[in-house]
Coordinates of C-alpha atoms in Angstrom, one line a residue:
M387 CA -3.5 -14.5 11.0
Q388 CA 0.0 -15.9 11.2
R389 CA 2.7 -13.1 11.2
T390 CA 6.0 -14.0 9.6
P391 CA 9.2 -12.0 9.4
A392 CA 10.6 -10.6 6.2
F393 CA 14.3 -11.2 5.5
A394 CA 16.6 -8.5 4.3
L395 CA 19.7 -10.1 2.7
S396 CA 22.5 -9.0 0.4
A397 CA 22.5 -10.7 -2.9
L398 CA 25.5 -12.9 -2.1
A399 CA 24.4 -13.8 1.4
L400 CA 21.3 -15.9 0.6
T401 CA 22.8 -19.2 1.6
G402 CA 21.8 -22.6 0.4
A403 CA 20.5 -23.6 3.8
L404 CA 18.2 -20.6 4.0
A405 CA 17.1 -21.2 0.5
C406 CA 16.2 -24.8 1.4
G407 CA 14.3 -23.6 4.5
L408 CA 12.3 -21.1 2.5
A409 CA 11.5 -23.6 -0.1
Q410 CA 9.9 -25.8 2.6
A411 CA 8.0 -22.8 4.0
Q412 CA 6.4 -22.0 0.6
A413 CA 4.2 -25.0 1.0
S414 CA 2.1 -23.1 3.5
E415 CA 2.6 -19.5 2.4
P416 CA 3.6 -17.8 -0.9
V417 CA 7.2 -16.7 -1.1
I418 CA 7.7 -13.3 -2.9
G419 CA 11.1 -12.0 -3.7
L420 CA 11.9 -8.3 -3.6
I421 CA 15.2 -7.1 -5.2
T422 CA 16.0 -3.4 -4.8
K423 CA 19.0 -1.4 -6.1
T424 CA 20.5 -0.9 -2.6
E425 CA 19.5 -1.7 1.0
T426 CA 20.2 1.8 2.4
N427 CA 18.4 4.3 0.2
P428 CA 15.2 5.4 2.2
F429 CA 13.1 4.9 -0.9
F430 CA 13.9 1.2 -1.0
V431 CA 13.7 0.9 2.8
K432 CA 10.1 2.2 2.5
M433 CA 9.5 -0.2 -0.4
K434 CA 10.5 -3.1 1.8
E435 CA 8.3 -1.9 4.6
G436 CA 5.4 -1.7 2.2
A437 CA 6.0 -5.2 0.9
T438 CA 6.4 -6.6 4.4
A439 CA 3.2 -5.1 5.7
E440 CA 1.2 -6.3 2.8
A441 CA 2.7 -9.8 3.0
K442 CA 1.7 -10.0 6.7
K443 CA -1.8 -9.0 5.9
L444 CA -2.2 -11.5 3.1
G445 CA -0.3 -14.4 4.8
A446 CA 2.8 -14.4 2.5
K447 CA 6.5 -14.3 3.1
V448 CA 8.8 -11.6 1.6
V449 CA 12.5 -12.4 1.0
S450 CA 14.5 -9.3 0.0
A451 CA 17.9 -8.8 -1.5
A452 CA 19.8 -5.9 -3.2
G453 CA 22.8 -5.0 -5.1
K454 CA 25.8 -3.6 -3.2
T455 CA 25.4 -0.2 -5.0
D456 CA 23.1 1.4 -7.5
G457 CA 24.2 0.0 -10.8
D458 CA 25.2 -3.4 -9.5
N459 CA 23.6 -5.7 -12.1
A460 CA 25.7 -8.7 -11.2
G461 CA 24.5 -8.6 -7.6
Q462 CA 20.8 -8.4 -8.8
V463 CA 21.3 -11.4 -11.1
T464 CA 22.7 -13.4 -8.2
A465 CA 19.8 -12.4 -6.1
M466 CA 17.3 -13.5 -8.7
E467 CA 18.9 -16.9 -9.1
N468 CA 19.0 -17.4 -5.3
L469 CA 15.3 -16.3 -5.0
I470 CA 14.3 -18.8 -7.6
A471 CA 16.1 -21.5 -5.7
A472 CA 14.4 -20.4 -2.5
G473 CA 11.0 -21.0 -4.1
A474 CA 9.8 -17.5 -5.0
K475 CA 7.0 -17.7 -7.5
T476 CA 6.9 -13.9 -7.9
I477 CA 9.9 -11.6 -8.0
L478 CA 9.5 -7.8 -7.6
I479 CA 12.6 -5.9 -8.9
T480 CA 13.8 -2.4 -9.2
S481 CA 16.5 -2.9 -11.9
S482 CA 19.9 -1.2 -11.7
D483 CA 20.6 -1.9 -15.3
A484 CA 17.5 -1.9 -17.5
K485 CA 19.0 -3.9 -20.3
A486 CA 21.5 -6.2 -18.6
I487 CA 19.0 -7.7 -16.2
V488 CA 16.7 -8.9 -19.0
P489 CA 18.4 -12.3 -19.6
A490 CA 18.0 -13.2 -15.9
I491 CA 14.4 -12.2 -16.0
K492 CA 13.7 -14.4 -19.0
K493 CA 15.3 -17.3 -17.1
A494 CA 13.1 -16.8 -14.2
Q495 CA 10.0 -16.5 -16.3
A496 CA 10.9 -19.8 -18.0
R497 CA 10.8 -21.4 -14.6
G498 CA 7.2 -20.1 -14.1
V499 CA 8.1 -17.1 -12.0
M500 CA 6.1 -13.9 -12.5
V501 CA 8.4 -10.9 -12.6
I502 CA 7.1 -7.4 -11.8
A503 CA 9.2 -4.3 -12.2
L504 CA 8.7 -1.7 -9.4
D505 CA 9.7 1.9 -9.9
S506 CA 12.1 1.3 -12.8
P507 CA 11.1 -0.2 -16.2
T508 CA 13.3 -2.7 -18.0
E509 CA 14.4 -2.2 -21.6
P510 CA 12.4 -3.3 -23.4
A511 CA 9.6 -2.5 -20.9
D512 CA 7.7 -5.7 -21.8
A513 CA 10.5 -7.9 -20.5
T514 CA 8.7 -8.1 -17.2
D515 CA 5.1 -9.3 -16.8
A516 CA 4.0 -5.9 -15.4
L517 CA 5.3 -2.5 -14.2
F518 CA 4.1 -0.7 -11.1
A519 CA 5.7 2.7 -11.1
T520 CA 5.6 6.4 -11.0
D521 CA 5.0 8.1 -14.4
N522 CA 8.5 9.5 -14.4
Y523 CA 8.0 11.6 -17.5
K524 CA 5.1 13.3 -15.8
A525 CA 7.2 13.7 -12.6
G526 CA 9.7 15.6 -14.7
E527 CA 7.0 17.7 -16.5
L528 CA 5.6 18.9 -13.1
I529 CA 8.9 20.2 -11.9
G530 CA 9.7 21.7 -15.3
Q531 CA 6.4 23.6 -15.3
Y532 CA 7.1 24.8 -11.8
A533 CA 10.6 25.9 -12.7
K534 CA 9.4 27.9 -15.6
A535 CA 6.9 29.7 -13.5
A536 CA 9.4 30.3 -10.7
L537 CA 12.0 31.9 -13.1
A538 CA 9.3 34.4 -14.0
G539 CA 10.6 35.2 -17.5
K540 CA 14.3 35.0 -16.8
K541 CA 16.5 33.3 -19.4
P542 CA 17.1 29.8 -18.1
V543 CA 20.8 28.7 -17.6
I544 CA 20.3 25.1 -16.7
A545 CA 22.4 22.4 -15.1
M546 CA 21.1 18.9 -15.1
L547 CA 22.3 16.3 -12.6
D548 CA 21.1 13.0 -14.0
L549 CA 21.1 9.3 -12.9
H550 CA 23.6 7.4 -15.1
P551 CA 23.7 6.7 -18.8
G552 CA 21.0 4.7 -20.5
H553 CA 18.6 4.2 -17.6
P554 CA 14.9 4.8 -18.6
V555 CA 14.0 6.5 -15.3
G556 CA 16.8 9.0 -15.7
A557 CA 15.9 9.7 -19.3
Q558 CA 12.1 10.0 -18.6
R559 CA 12.6 12.5 -15.8
H560 CA 15.2 14.5 -17.7
N561 CA 13.2 14.8 -20.9
G562 CA 10.0 15.3 -19.0
F563 CA 11.5 18.3 -17.1
L564 CA 12.6 19.9 -20.4
K565 CA 9.1 19.3 -21.9
G566 CA 7.4 20.8 -18.9
F567 CA 9.7 23.8 -19.1
G568 CA 8.7 24.2 -22.8
L569 CA 12.1 23.3 -24.3
Q570 CA 13.0 20.8 -26.9
A571 CA 12.7 17.2 -25.5
N572 CA 12.5 13.6 -26.6
D573 CA 9.3 11.8 -25.8
A574 CA 8.7 9.4 -22.9
K575 CA 9.8 6.3 -24.9
S576 CA 13.3 7.6 -25.6
N577 CA 16.2 6.8 -23.4
E578 CA 18.3 9.5 -25.0
L579 CA 18.9 12.7 -23.0
S580 CA 17.8 15.8 -24.8
R581 CA 20.1 18.8 -24.6
P582 CA 18.7 22.1 -25.9
A583 CA 20.9 25.2 -25.9
E584 CA 19.6 26.3 -22.5
V585 CA 21.3 23.3 -20.8
V586 CA 24.8 24.4 -20.2
C587 CA 26.0 21.4 -18.2
M588 CA 25.0 17.8 -17.6
A589 CA 26.5 15.4 -15.1
D590 CA 25.8 11.9 -13.8
S591 CA 25.1 11.9 -10.1
F592 CA 24.0 8.2 -9.7
G593 CA 21.4 9.6 -7.3
D594 CA 24.2 10.2 -4.7
R595 CA 24.6 13.3 -2.6
A596 CA 28.4 13.4 -2.8
K597 CA 28.4 12.8 -6.6
G598 CA 25.7 15.4 -6.9
Q599 CA 27.9 17.9 -5.1
T600 CA 30.9 17.1 -7.3
G601 CA 28.7 17.3 -10.5
M602 CA 27.4 20.7 -9.4
E603 CA 30.9 22.0 -8.6
N604 CA 32.1 21.0 -12.1
C605 CA 29.0 22.6 -13.7
L606 CA 29.7 25.9 -11.8
Q607 CA 33.3 25.8 -13.1
K608 CA 31.9 25.6 -16.7
N609 CA 29.2 28.3 -16.2
P610 CA 29.0 30.3 -13.0
D611 CA 25.7 31.9 -14.2
I612 CA 23.6 28.8 -13.7
N613 CA 20.2 29.8 -12.4
L614 CA 18.2 26.5 -12.6
V615 CA 19.3 23.1 -11.4
Y616 CA 17.4 19.8 -12.2
T617 CA 18.3 16.8 -10.1
I618 CA 17.3 13.2 -10.5
N619 CA 16.5 12.9 -6.8
E620 CA 16.7 14.7 -3.5
P621 CA 20.1 13.4 -2.3
A622 CA 21.6 14.7 -5.5
A623 CA 19.7 18.0 -4.9
A624 CA 21.2 18.3 -1.4
G625 CA 24.7 17.8 -2.9
A626 CA 24.0 20.5 -5.5
Y627 CA 22.9 22.9 -2.8
N628 CA 26.1 22.3 -0.9
A629 CA 28.1 23.2 -4.0
L630 CA 26.1 26.3 -4.7
K631 CA 26.3 27.4 -1.1
A632 CA 30.1 26.9 -1.0
A633 CA 30.3 29.0 -4.1
G634 CA 28.1 31.7 -2.6
K635 CA 25.5 31.1 -5.3
D636 CA 22.7 29.4 -3.4
K637 CA 20.5 32.4 -3.6
N638 CA 21.0 32.7 -7.4
A639 CA 19.7 29.3 -8.5
I640 CA 16.4 27.3 -8.2
I641 CA 16.7 23.6 -7.5
V642 CA 14.0 21.2 -8.5
S643 CA 13.9 17.4 -8.0
V644 CA 12.0 14.1 -7.8
D645 CA 11.3 11.6 -5.0
G646 CA 9.3 12.9 -2.1
G647 CA 11.3 11.4 0.8
C648 CA 10.9 13.0 4.2
A649 CA 14.4 14.5 4.1
G650 CA 13.7 15.9 0.6
I651 CA 10.3 17.4 1.7
A652 CA 12.0 18.9 4.7
D653 CA 14.5 20.5 2.3
V654 CA 11.5 21.9 0.3
G655 CA 10.3 23.5 3.6
K656 CA 13.7 25.0 4.2
G657 CA 14.0 26.5 0.7
V658 CA 16.9 24.2 -0.3
I659 CA 14.7 22.6 -3.0
A660 CA 12.0 24.8 -4.6
A661 CA 9.8 21.9 -5.6
T662 CA 9.8 18.1 -5.9
S663 CA 7.6 15.5 -7.5
Q664 CA 6.6 13.0 -4.8
Q665 CA 6.3 9.3 -5.6
Y666 CA 5.0 6.4 -3.5
P667 CA 7.2 3.4 -3.0
L668 CA 5.0 1.8 -0.3
R669 CA 2.1 1.7 -2.8
M670 CA 4.2 0.1 -5.5
A671 CA 5.4 -2.7 -3.2
A672 CA 2.0 -3.4 -1.7
M673 CA 0.5 -3.7 -5.1
G674 CA 3.3 -6.1 -6.2
V675 CA 2.9 -8.3 -3.2
A676 CA -0.9 -8.5 -3.7
A677 CA -0.4 -9.5 -7.3
G678 CA 2.1 -12.1 -6.2
V679 CA -0.3 -13.6 -3.7
E680 CA -3.1 -13.7 -6.3
Y681 CA -0.7 -15.5 -8.8
A682 CA 0.2 -18.1 -6.2
K683 CA -3.5 -18.8 -5.4
T684 CA -5.0 -18.6 -8.8
G685 CA -2.3 -18.6 -11.4
K686 CA -3.5 -15.3 -12.8
K687 CA -0.8 -12.9 -13.8
V688 CA -0.9 -9.2 -14.0
S689 CA 0.3 -7.3 -17.1
G690 CA 1.0 -3.9 -18.5
Y691 CA 1.8 -0.6 -16.7
T692 CA 0.1 0.7 -13.6
D693 CA 0.7 4.3 -12.6
T694 CA 1.2 4.6 -8.9
G695 CA 0.8 8.3 -8.8
V696 CA 2.9 11.5 -8.5
T697 CA 2.3 14.9 -6.8
L698 CA 4.1 18.2 -7.0
I699 CA 5.2 19.4 -3.6
A700 CA 6.3 23.1 -3.2
A701 CA 6.5 25.5 -0.3
K702 CA 5.6 28.5 -2.6
P703 CA 2.7 27.8 -5.0
M704 CA 2.9 29.1 -8.6
A705 CA -0.1 30.3 -10.5
G706 CA -1.2 27.7 -13.1
V707 CA 0.9 24.9 -11.7
D708 CA -1.0 22.1 -9.8
G709 CA 0.6 21.1 -6.6
K710 CA 0.3 20.5 -2.8
D711 CA 2.0 22.1 0.2
V712 CA 4.8 20.9 2.4
K713 CA 2.4 19.6 5.1
T714 CA 0.7 17.3 2.6
G715 CA 4.1 16.1 1.4
T716 CA 5.2 15.5 4.9
D717 CA 2.1 13.5 5.7
L718 CA 2.8 11.2 2.7
C719 CA 6.6 11.1 2.7
W720 CA 8.8 8.1 3.3
G721 CA 12.0 7.8 5.4
A722 CA 12.6 9.3 8.9
K723 CA 10.6 12.5 9.7

């Protein structure tokens, strides 16, 4: 089987010459585009690894691009236009802006390109042909259930470090966490963040460690009695822990999160994070590439939502809460171990 390299390019660096070359290459092997939010987040690094491995196995070529930062919709739009010019018949995308990316997706589909959302749904969700992703509401519910058991009857004083306004993934995890804890929460279809009285502070972390730390510092200024911290992902959790430790309150608060990267699982083992919901980016990417190859060969498109799985990982199990231990999380994690 011919082994071909995958290309990792910034959105603006996909030159016309390369596009021409790839268009010629597609005659012998399907070209599948992969657009992630950034090129540096370990989650998306693993996603590209999964796409590349599956493409090699199936005789396809993966061309990847990304926004400059999380939230860079313009960069993702440029990437999509360049990938269409490069001959991609399927584009896999983790959208930075669930609404703003939709017109670009519609243009691609009008050119006969199948577009599959990975990890992050668009708004509306049916703007893409299919979605391969974690059940983010369930991921939130799992850590909410764990947090309630871990607090052992104490009155919750909650800080929530979210993604950024309006993103479905952020809303689903946020509201799922509250639902799992047994508090008032919107359902999985809502992109509005619920805020029951027990939530004393909410801040946007953009999934970033430094912004997570700043958000937690601000929350502690508003209420120093916070005893439970929800974070959108593990980098934000690490930032929250730094703020708590600097304030001498790291022993007073439980941190729960979502992702399952190797650094995050290690933090679970160290007690920095009490529990996290692990998701599987490699699986999402492999399924997307396989669907793209099938479309190129037969014209058959995939549709609807496919749940790629989520598992609660905790160092200390809680009665009545289903989960796995740190060893299991480490075996299945992504990123550097």
